[in-house]
mmCIF file of C-alpha atoms in Angstrom:
data_model
loop_
_atom_site.group_PDB
_atom_site.id
_atom_site.type_symbol
_atom_site.label_atom_id
_atom_site.label_comp_id
_atom_site.label_asym_id
_atom_site.label_seq_id
_atom_site.Cartn_x
_atom_site.Cartn_y
_atom_site.Cartn_z
ATOM 1 C CA GLY H 36 73.589 -6.829 16.691
ATOM 2 C CA LYS H 37 73.091 -4.878 20.399
ATOM 3 C CA GLU H 38 69.908 -5.106 21.405
ATOM 4 C CA VAL H 39 69.123 -2.250 23.840
ATOM 5 C CA ILE H 40 66.953 -2.589 27.330
ATOM 6 C CA LYS H 41 64.728 -0.099 28.286
ATOM 7 C CA ILE H 42 63.556 0.699 31.468
ATOM 8 C CA LEU H 43 60.056 1.694 31.734
ATOM 9 C CA ASP H 44 59.440 4.304 34.917
ATOM 10 C CA PRO H 45 56.252 2.383 36.553
ATOM 11 C CA ARG H 46 54.612 6.030 37.265
ATOM 12 C CA LYS H 47 54.585 6.634 33.859
ATOM 13 C CA VAL H 48 53.336 3.421 32.460
ATOM 14 C CA MET H 49 50.368 3.360 35.288
ATOM 15 C CA ALA H 50 49.807 7.423 34.383
ATOM 16 C CA GLN H 51 49.624 6.218 30.072
ATOM 17 C CA SER H 52 47.303 3.086 31.203
ATOM 18 C CA THR H 53 44.878 5.269 33.207
ATOM 19 C CA ASN H 54 44.694 7.695 30.032
ATOM 20 C CA GLU H 55 43.817 4.929 27.621
ATOM 21 C CA LEU H 56 41.165 3.424 29.851
ATOM 22 C CA ASP H 57 39.732 6.436 30.134
ATOM 23 C CA TYR H 58 39.902 6.749 26.604
ATOM 24 C CA LEU H 59 38.500 3.723 25.736
ATOM 25 C CA ARG H 60 35.500 4.508 28.590
ATOM 26 C CA GLU H 61 34.359 7.442 26.661
ATOM 27 C CA ILE H 62 34.224 5.549 23.297
ATOM 28 C CA ILE H 63 32.579 2.659 24.890
ATOM 29 C CA MET H 64 29.763 4.947 26.188
ATOM 30 C CA ASP H 65 29.409 6.768 22.934
ATOM 31 C CA PHE H 66 30.862 10.167 24.538
ATOM 32 C CA LEU H 67 28.252 10.527 26.495
ATOM 33 C CA PRO H 68 29.074 12.217 29.785
ATOM 34 C CA ASN H 69 28.717 9.906 33.135
ATOM 35 C CA LYS H 70 28.461 11.572 36.297
ATOM 36 C CA ARG H 71 29.942 8.818 38.128
ATOM 37 C CA ILE H 72 33.103 9.180 35.679
ATOM 38 C CA GLN H 73 33.269 12.439 36.119
ATOM 39 C CA ALA H 74 32.891 12.337 40.047
ATOM 40 C CA LEU H 75 35.654 9.595 40.017
ATOM 41 C CA LYS H 76 38.077 12.165 37.997
ATOM 42 C CA LEU H 77 37.686 15.096 40.427
ATOM 43 C CA ILE H 78 38.364 12.902 43.330
ATOM 44 C CA LYS H 79 41.469 11.180 41.575
ATOM 45 C CA GLU H 80 42.595 15.333 40.826
ATOM 46 C CA GLY H 81 41.972 15.735 44.267
ATOM 47 C CA THR H 82 43.815 13.130 45.477
ATOM 48 C CA ALA H 83 46.656 13.868 43.272
ATOM 49 C CA CYS H 84 46.553 17.599 44.855
ATOM 50 C CA VAL H 85 46.534 16.479 48.205
ATOM 51 C CA ARG H 86 49.317 14.268 47.543
ATOM 52 C CA LEU H 87 51.467 16.829 45.548
ATOM 53 C CA GLN H 88 50.937 19.260 48.535
ATOM 54 C CA ARG H 89 52.025 16.953 51.073
ATOM 55 C CA CYS H 90 55.294 15.834 49.273
ATOM 56 C CA TRP H 91 55.843 19.947 48.546
ATOM 57 C CA LYS H 92 55.764 20.281 52.449
ATOM 58 C CA ARG H 93 57.741 17.810 53.546
ATOM 59 C CA LYS H 94 60.616 19.006 50.399
ATOM 60 C CA MET H 95 60.071 22.434 51.941
ATOM 61 C CA GLU H 96 60.509 21.560 55.485
ATOM 62 C CA ARG H 97 63.725 19.893 55.004
ATOM 63 C CA GLU H 98 67.345 22.055 55.212
ATOM 64 C CA VAL H 99 68.473 21.303 51.567
ATOM 65 C CA GLY H 100 71.122 24.135 51.729
ATOM 66 C CA PRO H 101 73.272 25.739 48.880
ATOM 67 C CA PRO H 102 72.724 24.147 45.470
ATOM 68 C CA ILE H 103 74.611 21.442 43.812
ATOM 69 C CA SER H 104 76.649 23.642 41.682
ATOM 70 C CA LEU H 105 77.944 25.872 44.626
ATOM 71 C CA ARG H 106 78.696 22.969 47.054
ATOM 72 C CA LYS H 107 80.877 21.200 44.672
ATOM 73 C CA LEU H 108 83.147 24.325 45.142
ATOM 74 C CA MET H 109 82.981 24.088 48.841
ATOM 75 C CA ARG H 110 85.180 22.237 51.036
ATOM 76 C CA SER H 111 84.099 18.662 52.534
ATOM 77 C CA GLY H 112 82.484 19.208 55.542
ATOM 78 C CA TYR H 113 80.773 22.335 54.992
ATOM 79 C CA ILE H 114 76.733 20.727 55.268
ATOM 80 C CA ARG H 115 78.174 17.770 57.620
ATOM 81 C CA GLY H 116 80.744 17.635 60.142
ATOM 82 C CA GLU H 117 82.732 19.698 62.313
ATOM 83 C CA GLY H 118 81.606 23.577 61.845
ATOM 84 C CA ASP H 119 78.769 22.789 59.510
ATOM 85 C CA VAL H 120 76.435 25.072 58.236
ATOM 86 C CA ARG H 121 73.451 23.858 60.305
ATOM 87 C CA ASN H 122 75.239 24.910 63.833
ATOM 88 C CA ARG H 123 76.721 28.058 62.208
ATOM 89 C CA ARG H 124 73.900 31.487 62.402
ATOM 90 C CA VAL H 125 74.893 34.953 61.581
ATOM 91 C CA TYR H 126 72.441 37.831 61.337
ATOM 92 C CA ARG H 127 73.437 41.122 59.667
ATOM 93 C CA THR H 128 71.345 43.764 59.236
ATOM 94 C CA ILE H 129 69.309 44.525 56.101
ATOM 95 C CA GLY H 130 71.439 47.297 54.827
ATOM 96 C CA TRP H 131 74.182 45.312 55.137
ATOM 97 C CA THR H 132 72.440 42.471 53.394
ATOM 98 C CA GLN H 133 71.537 44.799 50.493
ATOM 99 C CA GLY H 134 74.977 46.205 50.185
ATOM 100 C CA MET H 135 76.205 42.784 50.097
ATOM 101 C CA VAL H 136 74.007 41.393 47.149
ATOM 102 C CA ALA H 137 74.489 44.964 45.281
ATOM 103 C CA GLU H 138 78.561 44.644 45.215
ATOM 104 C CA ILE H 139 77.797 40.859 44.384
ATOM 105 C CA PHE H 140 76.268 41.623 41.308
ATOM 106 C CA SER H 141 78.550 44.509 40.477
ATOM 107 C CA THR H 142 81.114 42.186 40.413
ATOM 108 C CA TYR H 143 79.298 39.411 38.517
ATOM 109 C CA ILE H 144 78.691 42.256 35.779
ATOM 110 C CA HIS H 145 82.190 43.339 35.526
ATOM 111 C CA VAL H 146 83.410 39.712 35.310
ATOM 112 C CA MET H 147 81.002 39.141 32.354
ATOM 113 C CA HIS H 148 82.045 42.232 30.727
ATOM 114 C CA HIS H 149 85.786 41.362 31.207
ATOM 115 C CA SER H 150 85.384 37.901 30.190
ATOM 116 C CA SER H 151 83.566 39.053 26.719
ATOM 117 C CA GLN H 152 86.395 41.166 25.969
ATOM 118 C CA MET H 153 88.985 38.663 26.600
ATOM 119 C CA CYS H 154 86.758 36.044 24.237
ATOM 120 C CA GLN H 155 85.882 34.037 27.120
ATOM 121 C CA ASN H 156 82.528 32.223 28.590
ATOM 122 C CA PRO H 157 81.832 33.742 31.632
ATOM 123 C CA PRO H 158 81.664 31.544 35.140
ATOM 124 C CA SER H 159 78.369 31.173 36.351
ATOM 125 C CA LEU H 160 76.891 33.175 39.033
ATOM 126 C CA SER H 161 77.718 30.716 41.927
ATOM 127 C CA ALA H 162 81.305 30.662 40.961
ATOM 128 C CA VAL H 163 81.538 34.339 40.833
ATOM 129 C CA VAL H 164 79.731 34.499 44.438
ATOM 130 C CA TYR H 165 81.866 32.082 46.203
ATOM 131 C CA ARG H 166 85.402 33.546 44.796
ATOM 132 C CA PHE H 167 84.150 37.051 45.787
ATOM 133 C CA PHE H 168 84.029 35.430 49.007
ATOM 134 C CA ILE H 169 87.203 34.338 49.021
ATOM 135 C CA ASN H 170 88.522 37.382 47.966
ATOM 136 C CA ARG H 171 86.627 39.370 50.671
ATOM 137 C CA TRP H 172 87.459 37.015 53.460
ATOM 138 C CA GLY H 173 90.645 35.408 52.459
ATOM 139 C CA CYS H 174 89.789 32.168 54.173
ATOM 140 C CA ILE H 175 87.686 29.207 52.937
ATOM 141 C CA SER H 176 85.950 28.397 56.296
ATOM 142 C CA LEU H 177 84.819 32.217 56.856
ATOM 143 C CA ALA H 178 84.164 32.493 53.025
ATOM 144 C CA GLU H 179 81.697 29.592 53.001
#
């Protein structure tokens, strides 16, 4: 038969090994709490928290743009290239934005109702939003 080769994630292996060593340490020490080991655990947890915070901060500083499901619907030069989204800025009033969101949700509810009457699966919200703006502006570059 065929042999299946499993690829292990080194981070998971390291985490599992650390857990097993901690359990062995507790068994060997007859379950007596050791202040040094507790201090080391606190240091490890603190270090992990700091690393997670730094990673999250770097991720939040990057401009990620629209989600992948919506990006698949867009033209190829939307994120990078001529006329990309990073160089375009459109500022609207709060009232305009709230009205647009209300209209999008009412359109989405209408589409869901229509597709349930036709016994079809409803499209995703991102697809409805994209089609909504294409119908509204009539041009793909404006809709994006």
